[in-house]
Coordinates of C-alpha atoms in Angstrom, one line a residue:
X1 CA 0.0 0.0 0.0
X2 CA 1.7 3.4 -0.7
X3 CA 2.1 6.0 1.6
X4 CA -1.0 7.9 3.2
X5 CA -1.7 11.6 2.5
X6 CA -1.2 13.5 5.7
X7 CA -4.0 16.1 4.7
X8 CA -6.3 13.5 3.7
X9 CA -6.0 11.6 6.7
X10 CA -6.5 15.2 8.3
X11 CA -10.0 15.6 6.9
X12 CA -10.9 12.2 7.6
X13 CA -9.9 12.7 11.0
X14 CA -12.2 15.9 11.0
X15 CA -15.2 14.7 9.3
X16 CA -15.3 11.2 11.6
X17 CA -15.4 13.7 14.8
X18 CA -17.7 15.6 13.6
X19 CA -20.4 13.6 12.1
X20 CA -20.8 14.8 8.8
X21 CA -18.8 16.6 5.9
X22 CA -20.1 20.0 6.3
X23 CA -19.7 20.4 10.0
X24 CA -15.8 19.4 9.0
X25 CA -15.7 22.3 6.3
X26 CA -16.6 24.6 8.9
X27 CA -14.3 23.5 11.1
X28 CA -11.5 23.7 8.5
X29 CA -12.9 26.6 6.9
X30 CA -13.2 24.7 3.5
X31 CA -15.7 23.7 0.8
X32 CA -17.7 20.2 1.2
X33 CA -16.9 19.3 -1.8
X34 CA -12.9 19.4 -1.3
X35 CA -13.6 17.4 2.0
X36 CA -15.3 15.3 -0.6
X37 CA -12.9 14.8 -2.7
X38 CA -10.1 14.5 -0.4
X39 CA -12.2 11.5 1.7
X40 CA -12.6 9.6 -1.9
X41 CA -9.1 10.0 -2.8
X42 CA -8.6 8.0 0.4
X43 CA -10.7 5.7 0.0
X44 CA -8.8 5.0 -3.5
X45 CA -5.2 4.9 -1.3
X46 CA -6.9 1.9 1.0
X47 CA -9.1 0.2 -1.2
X48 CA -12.1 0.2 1.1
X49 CA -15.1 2.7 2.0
X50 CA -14.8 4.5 5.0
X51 CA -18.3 5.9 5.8
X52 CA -22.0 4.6 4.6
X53 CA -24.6 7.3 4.7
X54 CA -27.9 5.1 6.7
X55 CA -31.3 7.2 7.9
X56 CA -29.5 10.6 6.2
X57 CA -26.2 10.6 8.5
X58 CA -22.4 9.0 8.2
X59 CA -21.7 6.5 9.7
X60 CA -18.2 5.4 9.9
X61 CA -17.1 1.3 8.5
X62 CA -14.9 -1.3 10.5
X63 CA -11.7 0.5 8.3
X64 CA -12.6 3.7 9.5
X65 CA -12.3 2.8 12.5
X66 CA -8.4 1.2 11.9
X67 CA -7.5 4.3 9.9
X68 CA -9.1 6.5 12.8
X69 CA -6.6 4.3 15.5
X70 CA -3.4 4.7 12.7
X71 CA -3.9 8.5 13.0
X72 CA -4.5 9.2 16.6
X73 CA -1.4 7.4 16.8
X74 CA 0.7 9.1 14.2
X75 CA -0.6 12.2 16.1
X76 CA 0.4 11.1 19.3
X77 CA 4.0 10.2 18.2
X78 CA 4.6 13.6 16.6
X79 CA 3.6 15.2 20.1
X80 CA 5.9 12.6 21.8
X81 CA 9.0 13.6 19.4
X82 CA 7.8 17.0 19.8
X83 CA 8.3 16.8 23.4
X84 CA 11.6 15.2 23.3
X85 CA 13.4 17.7 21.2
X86 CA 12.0 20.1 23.1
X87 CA 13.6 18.2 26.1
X88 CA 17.0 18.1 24.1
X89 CA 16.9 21.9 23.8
X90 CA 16.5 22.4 27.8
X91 CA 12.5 24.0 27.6
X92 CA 10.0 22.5 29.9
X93 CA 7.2 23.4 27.3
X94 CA 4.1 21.7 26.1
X95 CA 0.3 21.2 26.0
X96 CA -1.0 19.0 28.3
X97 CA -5.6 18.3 28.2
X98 CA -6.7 16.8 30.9
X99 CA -10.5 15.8 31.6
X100 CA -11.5 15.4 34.8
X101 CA -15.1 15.0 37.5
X102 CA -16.4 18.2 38.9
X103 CA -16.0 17.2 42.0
X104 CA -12.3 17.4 41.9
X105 CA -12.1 20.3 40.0
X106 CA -11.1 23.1 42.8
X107 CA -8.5 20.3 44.9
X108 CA -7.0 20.0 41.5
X109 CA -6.4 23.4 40.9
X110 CA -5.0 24.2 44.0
X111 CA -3.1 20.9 45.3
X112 CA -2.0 20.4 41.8
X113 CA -2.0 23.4 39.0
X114 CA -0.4 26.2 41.4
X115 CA 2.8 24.4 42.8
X116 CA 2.8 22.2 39.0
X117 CA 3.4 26.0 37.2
X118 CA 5.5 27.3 39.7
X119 CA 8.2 24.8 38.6
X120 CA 7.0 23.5 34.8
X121 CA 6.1 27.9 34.2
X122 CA 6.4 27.1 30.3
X123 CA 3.4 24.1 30.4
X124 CA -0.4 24.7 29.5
X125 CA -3.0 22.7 30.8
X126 CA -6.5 22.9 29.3
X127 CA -8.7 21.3 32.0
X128 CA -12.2 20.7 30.8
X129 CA -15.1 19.4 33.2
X130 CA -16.9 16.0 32.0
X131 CA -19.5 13.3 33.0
X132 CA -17.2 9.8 33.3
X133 CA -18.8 8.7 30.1
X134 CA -17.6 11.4 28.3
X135 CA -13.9 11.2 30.3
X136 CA -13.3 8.0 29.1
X137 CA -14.4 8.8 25.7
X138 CA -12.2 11.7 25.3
X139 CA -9.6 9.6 26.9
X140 CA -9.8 6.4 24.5
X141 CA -9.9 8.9 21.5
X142 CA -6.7 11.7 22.4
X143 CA -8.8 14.2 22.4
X144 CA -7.1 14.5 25.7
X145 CA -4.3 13.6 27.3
X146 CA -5.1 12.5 31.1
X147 CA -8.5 11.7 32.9
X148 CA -9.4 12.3 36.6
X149 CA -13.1 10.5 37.2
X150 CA -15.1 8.6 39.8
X151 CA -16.2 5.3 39.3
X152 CA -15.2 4.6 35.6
X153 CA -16.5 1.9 33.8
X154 CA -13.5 -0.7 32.4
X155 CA -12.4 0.1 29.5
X156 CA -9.9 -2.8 26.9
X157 CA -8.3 0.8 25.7
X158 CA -7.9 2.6 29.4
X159 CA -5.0 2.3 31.4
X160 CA -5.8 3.2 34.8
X161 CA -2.4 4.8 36.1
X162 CA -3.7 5.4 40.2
X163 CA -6.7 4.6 42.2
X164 CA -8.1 5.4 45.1
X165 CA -11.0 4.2 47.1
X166 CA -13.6 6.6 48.1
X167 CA -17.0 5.8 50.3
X168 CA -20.4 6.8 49.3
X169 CA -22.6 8.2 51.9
X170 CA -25.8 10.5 52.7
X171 CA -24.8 14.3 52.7
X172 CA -27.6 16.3 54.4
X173 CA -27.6 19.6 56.1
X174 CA -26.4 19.8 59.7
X175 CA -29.7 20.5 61.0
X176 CA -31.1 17.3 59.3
X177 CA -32.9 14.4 61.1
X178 CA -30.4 12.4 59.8
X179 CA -27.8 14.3 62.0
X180 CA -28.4 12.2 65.2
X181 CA -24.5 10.1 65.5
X182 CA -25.6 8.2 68.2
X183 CA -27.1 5.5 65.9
X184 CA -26.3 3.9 62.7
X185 CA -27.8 4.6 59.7
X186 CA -29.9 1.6 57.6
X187 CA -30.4 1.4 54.2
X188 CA -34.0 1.6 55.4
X189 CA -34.0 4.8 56.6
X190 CA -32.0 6.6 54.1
X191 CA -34.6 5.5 51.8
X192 CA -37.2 7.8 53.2
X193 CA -36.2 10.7 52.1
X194 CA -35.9 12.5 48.8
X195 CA -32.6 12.9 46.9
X196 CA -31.0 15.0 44.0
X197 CA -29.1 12.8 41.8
X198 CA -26.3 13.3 38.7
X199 CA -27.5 12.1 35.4
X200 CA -26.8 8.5 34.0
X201 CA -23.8 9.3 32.7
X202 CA -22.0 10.1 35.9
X203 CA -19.8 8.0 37.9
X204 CA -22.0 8.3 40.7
X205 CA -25.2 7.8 39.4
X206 CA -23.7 4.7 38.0
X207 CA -23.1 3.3 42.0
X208 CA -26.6 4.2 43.1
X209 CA -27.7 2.4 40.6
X210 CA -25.6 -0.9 41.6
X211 CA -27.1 -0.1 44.8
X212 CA -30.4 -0.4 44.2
X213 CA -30.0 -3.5 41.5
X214 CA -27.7 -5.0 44.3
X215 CA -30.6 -4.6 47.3
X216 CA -33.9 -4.3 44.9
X217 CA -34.5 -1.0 46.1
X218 CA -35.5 2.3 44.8
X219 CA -34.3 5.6 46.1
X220 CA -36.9 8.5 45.8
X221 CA -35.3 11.0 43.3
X222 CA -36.6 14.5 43.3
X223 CA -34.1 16.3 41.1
X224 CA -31.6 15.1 38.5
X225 CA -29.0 17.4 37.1
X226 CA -25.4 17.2 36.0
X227 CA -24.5 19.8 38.3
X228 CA -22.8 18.5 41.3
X229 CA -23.3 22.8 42.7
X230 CA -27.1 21.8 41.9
X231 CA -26.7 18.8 43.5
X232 CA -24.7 20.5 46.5
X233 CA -27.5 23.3 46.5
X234 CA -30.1 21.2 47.2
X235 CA -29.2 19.4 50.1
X236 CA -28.4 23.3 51.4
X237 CA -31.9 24.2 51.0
X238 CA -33.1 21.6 53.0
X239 CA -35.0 20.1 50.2
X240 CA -34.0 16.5 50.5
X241 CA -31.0 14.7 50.8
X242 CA -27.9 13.8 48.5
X243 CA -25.3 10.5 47.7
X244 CA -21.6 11.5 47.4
X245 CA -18.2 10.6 48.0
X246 CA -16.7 12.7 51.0
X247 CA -13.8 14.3 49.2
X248 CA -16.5 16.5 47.2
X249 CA -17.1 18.3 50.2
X250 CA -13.8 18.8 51.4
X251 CA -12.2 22.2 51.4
X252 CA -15.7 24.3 50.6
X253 CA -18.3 25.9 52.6
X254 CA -20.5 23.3 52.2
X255 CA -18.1 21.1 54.3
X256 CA -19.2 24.0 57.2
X257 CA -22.7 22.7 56.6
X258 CA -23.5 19.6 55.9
X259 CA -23.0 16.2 57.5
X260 CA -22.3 13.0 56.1
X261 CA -22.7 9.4 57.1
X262 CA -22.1 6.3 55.3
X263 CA -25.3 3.5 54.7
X264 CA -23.8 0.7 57.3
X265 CA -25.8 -2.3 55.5
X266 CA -25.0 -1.1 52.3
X267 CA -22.5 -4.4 50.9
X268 CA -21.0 -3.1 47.9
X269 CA -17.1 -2.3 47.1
X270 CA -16.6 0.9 47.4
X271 CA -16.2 3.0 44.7
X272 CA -12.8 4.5 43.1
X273 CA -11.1 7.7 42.0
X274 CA -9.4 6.8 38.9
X275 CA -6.6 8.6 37.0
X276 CA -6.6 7.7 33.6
X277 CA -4.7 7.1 30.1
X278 CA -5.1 5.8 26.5
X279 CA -2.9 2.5 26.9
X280 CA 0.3 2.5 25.3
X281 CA -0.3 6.3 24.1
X282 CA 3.1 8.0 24.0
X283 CA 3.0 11.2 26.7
X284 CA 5.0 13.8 26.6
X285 CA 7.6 15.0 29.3
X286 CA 5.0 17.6 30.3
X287 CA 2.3 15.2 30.9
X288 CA 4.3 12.9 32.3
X289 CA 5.5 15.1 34.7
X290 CA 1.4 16.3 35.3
X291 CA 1.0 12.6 35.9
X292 CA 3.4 12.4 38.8
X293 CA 1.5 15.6 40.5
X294 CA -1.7 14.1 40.3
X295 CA -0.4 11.2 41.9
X296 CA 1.4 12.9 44.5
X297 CA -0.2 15.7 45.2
X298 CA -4.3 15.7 44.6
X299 CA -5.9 13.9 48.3
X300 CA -8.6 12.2 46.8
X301 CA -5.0 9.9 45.8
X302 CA -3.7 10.5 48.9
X303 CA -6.3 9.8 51.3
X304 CA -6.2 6.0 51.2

């Protein structure tokens, strides 16, 4: 097979991400038709078809899919090389993305990001806040580098670089019924009361869920969102009641307010922090060195 155009491969790249061949020309400020032409031309170099158009929309073939794995590797090899002759030269320079829960979002700024520019001052981070679903998606296709999450599903093309356990229990305000510690709390009675939950595609919701599969229960939701400040507001107001992993709460106000208490009967592993790669994806020094701050310096890691 000869040698792959570059460009091509480019707009291939562009028009699998994006769903169709005009939202790729707008990206690339170019015509359809030379995204067209340039995807058939490709097609020609492999000898295969790379998307079928079913129900009026593209939808990528088994070779797409190769080709799409071939390029996000080519790409991350020229960052890698990037990285190292940059290295050579003496900078401490690159880009590293890193997606990551809400909930860790302000310990990671300040545990991590401060003290990580003061010595690597010529690094950028882009840090961009995702459901889990959408970490390990981003994750498994470059479109960043590193991935900080709770409760992860398993993943053949994630390599999970540090865990950490971290118990799920009732958050309420202090001035809850709940707030009696002289007795334990049962399922039973956390079940009384109404909660605000994360969407489906959250880490968390996803352990609730094996909660009440696990015991054949049903908890009584009164608000989902995929805001974990909604979620935090709510149990504020006194409205109801909320499920959440205790580091969430460390280092804000709401720590000031709110009590929580873990479901004693509740028989299920507890659930993990996760910090996450694409396996065997070259890294650059920068991220490499981003990976040994998480590791060291973020508590949700550091806790256990």
């Amino acid at each position: 097979m000869q040698e792959l155009s570059q460009t091509r491969l480019k707009y291939f790249y562009e028009v699998l991400n994006s769903g169709s061949v005009r939202a790729a020309a707008e990206r690339l400020a170019l015509s359809p038709s030379l995204i067209s032409r340039q995807i058939q031309l490709l097609e020609q170099e492999v000898g295969f078809t790379l998307f079928e158009r079913r129900k009026g929309r593209l939808e990528a073939t088994e070779v797409a899919a190769v080709i799409a794995d071939y390029y996000r590797g080519y790409l991350s090899s020229q960052e890698y090389l990037a990285s190292r002759l940059s290295e050579i030269k003496g900078m401490q320079r690159g880009n590293v993305k890193v997606a990551i829960s809400e909930g860790v979002a302000e310990m990671m700024v300040h545990e991590v990001l401060m003290p990580f520019y003061a010595s690597h001052p010529g690094v950028h981070v882009e840090l961009m806040m995702e459901s889990v679903n959408s970490i390990i998606d981003k994750v498994r296709t470059d479109a960043v580098h590193l991935g900080v999450c709770f409760n992860p599903p398993e993943h053949s093309e994630i390599a999970v670089l540090k865990k950490a356990e971290q118990p799920v229990g009732v958050v309420f305000r202090s001035d809850h019924a709940l707030a009696d510690p002289s007795r334990m709390l049962h399922l039973a009675e956390a079940l009384r009361y109404p909660y605000a939950m994360m969407t489906a595609d959250y880490g968390l919701r996803r352990y609730i869920n094996l909660i009440e599969f696990q015991h054949k229960v049903k908890f009584d939701v009164a608000l989902t969102t995929n805001s974990l400040q909604v979620l935090k507001q709510f149990v504020l107001s006194g409205a109801g009641v909320a499920l959440m992993a205790s580091p969430i709460l460390w280092g804000s106000a709401m720590q000031e307010q709110t009590r929580l208490r873990h479901i004693e009967d509740v028989t299920l592993n507890a659930p993990e922090f996760c910090l996450l790669s694409r396996k065997n994806r070259p890294l650059s020094t920068a991220a490499l060195h981003l990976i040994d701050a998480i590791k060291n310096r973020l508590s949700v890691f550091m806790s256990n």
